[in-house]
Coordinates of C-alpha atoms in Angstrom, one line a residue:
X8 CA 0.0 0.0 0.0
X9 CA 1.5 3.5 -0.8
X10 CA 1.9 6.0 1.5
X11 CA -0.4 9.3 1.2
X12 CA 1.2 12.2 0.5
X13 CA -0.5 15.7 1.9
X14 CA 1.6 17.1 -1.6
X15 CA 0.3 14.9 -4.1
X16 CA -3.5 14.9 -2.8
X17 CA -3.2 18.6 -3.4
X18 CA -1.7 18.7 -7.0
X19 CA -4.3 16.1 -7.6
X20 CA -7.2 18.3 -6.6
X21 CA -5.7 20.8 -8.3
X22 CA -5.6 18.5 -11.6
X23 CA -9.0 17.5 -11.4
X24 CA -10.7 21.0 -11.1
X25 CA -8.4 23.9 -12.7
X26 CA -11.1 26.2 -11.2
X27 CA -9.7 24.8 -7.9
X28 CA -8.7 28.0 -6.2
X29 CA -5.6 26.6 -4.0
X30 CA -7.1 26.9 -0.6
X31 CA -9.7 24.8 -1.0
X32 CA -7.3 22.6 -2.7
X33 CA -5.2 22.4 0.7
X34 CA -8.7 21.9 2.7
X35 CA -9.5 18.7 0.3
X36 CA -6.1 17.2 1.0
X37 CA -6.0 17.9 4.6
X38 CA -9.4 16.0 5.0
X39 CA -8.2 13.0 2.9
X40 CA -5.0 13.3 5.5
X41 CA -7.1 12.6 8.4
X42 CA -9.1 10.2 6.3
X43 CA -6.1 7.5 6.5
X44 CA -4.7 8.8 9.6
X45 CA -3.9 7.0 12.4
X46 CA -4.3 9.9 15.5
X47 CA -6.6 8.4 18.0
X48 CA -6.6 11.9 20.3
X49 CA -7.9 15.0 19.1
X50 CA -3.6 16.2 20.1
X51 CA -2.6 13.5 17.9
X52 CA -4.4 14.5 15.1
X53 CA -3.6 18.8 15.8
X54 CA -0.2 17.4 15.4
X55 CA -0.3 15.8 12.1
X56 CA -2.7 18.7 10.6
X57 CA 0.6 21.0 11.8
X58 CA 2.8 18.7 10.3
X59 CA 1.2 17.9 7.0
X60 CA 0.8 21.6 6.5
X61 CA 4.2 22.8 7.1
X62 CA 5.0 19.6 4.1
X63 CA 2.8 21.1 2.1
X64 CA 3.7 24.7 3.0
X65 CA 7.5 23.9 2.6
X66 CA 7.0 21.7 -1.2
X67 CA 5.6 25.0 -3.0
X68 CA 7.4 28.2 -4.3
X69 CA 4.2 30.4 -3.0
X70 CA 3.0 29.0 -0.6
X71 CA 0.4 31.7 0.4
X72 CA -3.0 30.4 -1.1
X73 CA -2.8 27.3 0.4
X74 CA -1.9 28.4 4.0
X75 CA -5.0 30.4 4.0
X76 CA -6.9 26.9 3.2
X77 CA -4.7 25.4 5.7
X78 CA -5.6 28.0 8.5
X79 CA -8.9 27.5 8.5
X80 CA -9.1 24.1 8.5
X81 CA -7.1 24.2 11.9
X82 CA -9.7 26.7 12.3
X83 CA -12.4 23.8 11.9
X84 CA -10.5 21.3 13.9
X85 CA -9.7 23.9 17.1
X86 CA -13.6 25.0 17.2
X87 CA -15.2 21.8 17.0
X88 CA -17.0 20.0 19.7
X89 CA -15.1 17.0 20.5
X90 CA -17.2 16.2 23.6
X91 CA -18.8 12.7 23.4
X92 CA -19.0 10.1 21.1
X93 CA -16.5 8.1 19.5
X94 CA -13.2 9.6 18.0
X95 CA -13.5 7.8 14.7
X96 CA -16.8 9.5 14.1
X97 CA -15.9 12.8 15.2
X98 CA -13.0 12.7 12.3
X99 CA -15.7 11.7 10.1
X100 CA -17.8 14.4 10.9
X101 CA -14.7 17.4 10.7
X102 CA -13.7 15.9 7.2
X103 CA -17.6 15.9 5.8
X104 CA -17.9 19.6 7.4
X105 CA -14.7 20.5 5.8
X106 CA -15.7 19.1 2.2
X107 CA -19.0 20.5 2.2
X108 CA -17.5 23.9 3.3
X109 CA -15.5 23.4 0.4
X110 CA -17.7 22.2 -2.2
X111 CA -19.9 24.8 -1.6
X112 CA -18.4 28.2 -1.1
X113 CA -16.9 28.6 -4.2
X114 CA -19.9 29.1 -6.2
X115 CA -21.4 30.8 -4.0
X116 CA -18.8 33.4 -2.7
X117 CA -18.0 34.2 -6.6
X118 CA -21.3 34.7 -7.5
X119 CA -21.9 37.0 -4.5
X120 CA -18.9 39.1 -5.7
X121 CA -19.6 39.2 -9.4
X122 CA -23.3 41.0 -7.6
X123 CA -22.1 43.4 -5.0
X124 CA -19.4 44.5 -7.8
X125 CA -22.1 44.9 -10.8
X126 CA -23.0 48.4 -10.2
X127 CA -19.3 49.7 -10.0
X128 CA -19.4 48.4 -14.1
X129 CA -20.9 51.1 -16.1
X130 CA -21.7 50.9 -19.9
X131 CA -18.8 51.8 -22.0
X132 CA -16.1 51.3 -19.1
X133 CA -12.4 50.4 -19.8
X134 CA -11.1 48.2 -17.4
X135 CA -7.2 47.1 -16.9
X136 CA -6.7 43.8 -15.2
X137 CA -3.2 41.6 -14.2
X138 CA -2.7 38.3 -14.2
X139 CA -5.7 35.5 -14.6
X140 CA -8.3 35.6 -11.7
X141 CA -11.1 33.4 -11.9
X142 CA -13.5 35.6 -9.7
X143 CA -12.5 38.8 -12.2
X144 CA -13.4 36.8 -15.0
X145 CA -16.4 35.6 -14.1
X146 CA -17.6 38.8 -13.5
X147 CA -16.6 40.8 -16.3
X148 CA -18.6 37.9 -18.4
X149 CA -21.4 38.5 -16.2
X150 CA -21.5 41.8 -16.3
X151 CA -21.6 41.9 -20.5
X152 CA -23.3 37.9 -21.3
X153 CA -26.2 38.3 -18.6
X154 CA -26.6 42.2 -17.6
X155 CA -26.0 43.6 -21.7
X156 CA -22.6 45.9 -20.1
X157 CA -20.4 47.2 -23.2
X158 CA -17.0 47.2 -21.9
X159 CA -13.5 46.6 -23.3
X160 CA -10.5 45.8 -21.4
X161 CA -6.5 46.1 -21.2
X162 CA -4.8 43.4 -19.3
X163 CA -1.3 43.1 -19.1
X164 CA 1.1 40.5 -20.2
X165 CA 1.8 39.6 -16.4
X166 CA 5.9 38.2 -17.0
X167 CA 7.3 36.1 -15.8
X168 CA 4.4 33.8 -15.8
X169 CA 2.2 35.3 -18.9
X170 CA -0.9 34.6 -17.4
X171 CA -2.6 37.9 -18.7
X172 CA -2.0 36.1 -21.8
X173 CA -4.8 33.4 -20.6
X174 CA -6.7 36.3 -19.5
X175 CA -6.7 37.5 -22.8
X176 CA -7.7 34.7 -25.0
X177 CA -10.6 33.9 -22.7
X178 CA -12.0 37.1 -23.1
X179 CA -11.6 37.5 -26.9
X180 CA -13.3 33.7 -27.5
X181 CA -16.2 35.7 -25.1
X182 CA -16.3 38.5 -28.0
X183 CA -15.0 40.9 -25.0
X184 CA -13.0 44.1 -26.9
X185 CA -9.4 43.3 -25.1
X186 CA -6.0 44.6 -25.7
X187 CA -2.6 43.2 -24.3
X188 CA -0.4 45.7 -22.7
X189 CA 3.2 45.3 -21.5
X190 CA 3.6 45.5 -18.1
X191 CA 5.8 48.4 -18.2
X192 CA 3.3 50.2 -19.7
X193 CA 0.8 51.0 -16.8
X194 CA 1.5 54.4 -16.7
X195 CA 0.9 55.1 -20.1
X196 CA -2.5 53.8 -20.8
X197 CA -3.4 54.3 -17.4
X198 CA -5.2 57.7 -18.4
X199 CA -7.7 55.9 -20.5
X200 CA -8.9 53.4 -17.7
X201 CA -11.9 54.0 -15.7
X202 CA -10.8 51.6 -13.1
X203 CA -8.4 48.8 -12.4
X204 CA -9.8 45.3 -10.9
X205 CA -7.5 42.6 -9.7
X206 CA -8.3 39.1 -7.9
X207 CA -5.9 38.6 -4.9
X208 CA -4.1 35.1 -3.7
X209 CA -5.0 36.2 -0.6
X210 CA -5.8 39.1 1.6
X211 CA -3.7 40.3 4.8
X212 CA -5.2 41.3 7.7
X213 CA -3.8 44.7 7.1
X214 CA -6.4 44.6 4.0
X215 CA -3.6 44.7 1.8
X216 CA -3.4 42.0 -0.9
X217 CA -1.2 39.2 -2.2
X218 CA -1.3 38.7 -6.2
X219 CA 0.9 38.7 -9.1
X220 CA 4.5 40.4 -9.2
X221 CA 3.5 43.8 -10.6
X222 CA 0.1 44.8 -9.1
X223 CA 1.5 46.9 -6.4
X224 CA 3.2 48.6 -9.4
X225 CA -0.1 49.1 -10.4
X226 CA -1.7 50.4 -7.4
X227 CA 0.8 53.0 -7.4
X228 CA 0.2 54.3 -10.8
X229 CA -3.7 53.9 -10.1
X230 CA -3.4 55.9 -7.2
X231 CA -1.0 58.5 -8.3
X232 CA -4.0 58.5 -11.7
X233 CA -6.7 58.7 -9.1
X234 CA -8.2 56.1 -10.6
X235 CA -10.0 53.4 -8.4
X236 CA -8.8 50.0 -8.2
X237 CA -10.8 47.0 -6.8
X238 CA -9.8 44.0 -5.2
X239 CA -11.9 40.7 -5.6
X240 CA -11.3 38.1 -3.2
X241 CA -13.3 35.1 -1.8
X242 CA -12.9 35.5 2.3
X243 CA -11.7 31.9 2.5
X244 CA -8.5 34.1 0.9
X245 CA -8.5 36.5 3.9
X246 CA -5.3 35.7 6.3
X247 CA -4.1 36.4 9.6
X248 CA -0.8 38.1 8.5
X249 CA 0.4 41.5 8.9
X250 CA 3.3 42.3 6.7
X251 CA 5.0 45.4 7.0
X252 CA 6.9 45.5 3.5
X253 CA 7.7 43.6 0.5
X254 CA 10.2 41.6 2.2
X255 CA 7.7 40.0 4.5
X256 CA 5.7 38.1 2.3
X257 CA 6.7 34.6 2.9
X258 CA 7.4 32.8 0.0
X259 CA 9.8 29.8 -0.4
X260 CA 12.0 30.7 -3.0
X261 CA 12.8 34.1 -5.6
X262 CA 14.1 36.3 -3.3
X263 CA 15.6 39.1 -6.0
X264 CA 19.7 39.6 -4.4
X265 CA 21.2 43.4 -4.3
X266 CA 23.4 43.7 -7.4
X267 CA 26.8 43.1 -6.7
X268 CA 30.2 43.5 -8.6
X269 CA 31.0 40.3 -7.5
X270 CA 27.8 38.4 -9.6
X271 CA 28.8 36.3 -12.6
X272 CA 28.1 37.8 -15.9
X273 CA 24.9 36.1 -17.7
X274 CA 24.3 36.8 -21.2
X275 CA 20.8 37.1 -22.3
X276 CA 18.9 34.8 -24.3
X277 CA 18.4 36.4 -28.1
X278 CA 17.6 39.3 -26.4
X279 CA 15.7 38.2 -23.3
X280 CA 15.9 37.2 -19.8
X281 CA 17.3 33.6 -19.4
X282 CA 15.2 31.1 -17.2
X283 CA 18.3 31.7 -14.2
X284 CA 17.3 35.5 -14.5
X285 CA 13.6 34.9 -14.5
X286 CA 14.3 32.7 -11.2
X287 CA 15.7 35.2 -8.8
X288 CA 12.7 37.3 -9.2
X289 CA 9.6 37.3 -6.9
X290 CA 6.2 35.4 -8.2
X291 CA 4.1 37.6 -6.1
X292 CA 4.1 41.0 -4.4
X293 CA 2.2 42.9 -1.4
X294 CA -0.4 45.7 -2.6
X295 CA -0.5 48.0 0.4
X296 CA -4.0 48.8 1.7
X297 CA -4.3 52.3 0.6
X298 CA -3.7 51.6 -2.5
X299 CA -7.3 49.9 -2.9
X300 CA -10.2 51.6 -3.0
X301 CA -12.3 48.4 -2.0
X302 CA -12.2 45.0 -1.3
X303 CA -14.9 43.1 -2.6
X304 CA -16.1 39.7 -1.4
X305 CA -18.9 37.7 -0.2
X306 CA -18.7 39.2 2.9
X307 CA -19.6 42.5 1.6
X308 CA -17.8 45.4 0.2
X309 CA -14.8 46.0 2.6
X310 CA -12.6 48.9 2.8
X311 CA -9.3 47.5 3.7
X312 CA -9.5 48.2 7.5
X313 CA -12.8 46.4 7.6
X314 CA -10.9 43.0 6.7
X315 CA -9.7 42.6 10.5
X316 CA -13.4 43.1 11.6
X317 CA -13.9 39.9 8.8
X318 CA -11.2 38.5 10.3
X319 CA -12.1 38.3 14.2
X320 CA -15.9 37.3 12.6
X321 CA -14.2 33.9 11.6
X322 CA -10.9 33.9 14.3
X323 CA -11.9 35.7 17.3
X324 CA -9.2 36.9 19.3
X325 CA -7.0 34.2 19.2

């Protein structure tokens, strides 16, 4: 008989459903974890919850979406009633809690979004996105296949992973007017934009958000444009983390060095970056707060100081 692995029940997940947002990924594999475990106290089984989420934590370059999953599944296991009955069944009953949580919100928590953010969509808006967010898309195709909105869109390229690329493509097979920009060139179309929506890989409980290497860059531009930008983000996202800079967002890997005269010289590739240059940049970035004029999820349109109030809704104090 094989061994489970936290890691591969999550890449599975993630395999099966590539609408799978990563922490409810983490929350499927967790519960198939205590599925075959072995814990027969409610310590026991904390324990391996801690230790198959710092394996899973520790196997992936960002590790951010899925230690919001992971959170709240501890979340699940510390707030449950373990009084009574037997232990087998109470595992039975946190993994069908946490798979029905799971099943369900994801629908429903986009769907609520795509509403609340509806009337912020006016006829004839343009719109600049980054990266590929399943909550942004299905609301722009709401807002033009089921409530008749006329509205075009710029999405940059998003390097070093090119998924604005994906964002792109879907939206032109939708017959949605869309234009790729380069990255680097924010600031220059910014003055034609009405407003600038991005999804988030997760939310801090600062209320600043977690998303693709370059959307701070664009909250700064936004803001300096006065132009309002919009977070979407499913509260299953929301974290308990308060970073103070860039350099607190805890990734595994792509930590970009200081120059030095001491670096080996790299030539690029035909003109572009080469894979080892690509590597020692960052996958993700921090979007301060301020730079966001709301935050909008299923829990209602936030401003970013209301995401602690979210926060202590689903945490309390601890």
């Amino acid at each position: 008989m094989s061994t489970f692995s936290v890691v591969d029940s999550f890449h599975n997940a993630l395999r099966k459903d590539e609408d799978l947002p990563m922490p409810i990924a983490a929350i499927f594999a967790l519960s198939e974890m205590i599925g075959q475990s072995k814990a027969a106290t409610t310590s026991e089984l904390m324990e391996s919850i801690k230790e198959a989420s710092e394996e899973l934590k520790a196997s992936l370059t960002n590790p951010i979406p899925a230690t919001a999953g992971l959170e709240l599944y501890m979340r699940f296991v510390t707030t449950k009633n373990w009084a009574g009955g037997d232990f087998a069944s109470h595992k039975q009953n946190l993994i069908s809690t946490a798979t029905e949580f799971a099943r369900n919100t994801v629908p429903n928590c986009r769907e609520r979004i795509t509403q609340l953010l509806l009337p912020f969509i006016k006829d004839d808006s343009v719109i600049m996105t980054h990266g590929y967010s399943r909550v942004v898309m299905q609301a722009l195709l709401t807002a033009v296949k089921l409530h008749g909105k006329r509205i075009r869109v710029y999405v940059t390229e998003s390097r070093p992973t090119g998924q604005g690329l994906r964002t792109y493509e879907r939206l032109r097979e939708e017959g949605i007017p869309c234009t790729v920009v380069l990255d680097t060139a924010v600031a220059y179309i910014i003055d034609r934009v009405d407003m600038c929506l991005l999804g988030a890989e997760a939310v801090a409980e600062s209320g600043g958000i977690f998303n693709a290497i370059g959307s701070y860059q664009m909250g700064i531009i936004a803001k300096a444009a006065q132009k309002p930008m919009f977070a979407l983000a499913e509260s299953f996202k929301f974290m308990r983390l308060f970073p103070l800079s860039q350099y607190d967002v805890p990734i595994s890997a792509r930590r970009l060095p200081l120059p030095s005269v001491n670096d080996a010289y790299e030539a690029p590739e035909n003109g572009q970056m080469t894979p080892a240059m690509e590597a020692l940049n960052p996958l993700i970035d921090y979007t301060l707060p301020e730079l966001l004029t709301f935050i909008v999820s299923d829990v209602g349109i936030l401003t970013p100081s209301g995401v602690s109030d979210a926060l202590l809704a689903v945490y309390g104090g601890n």
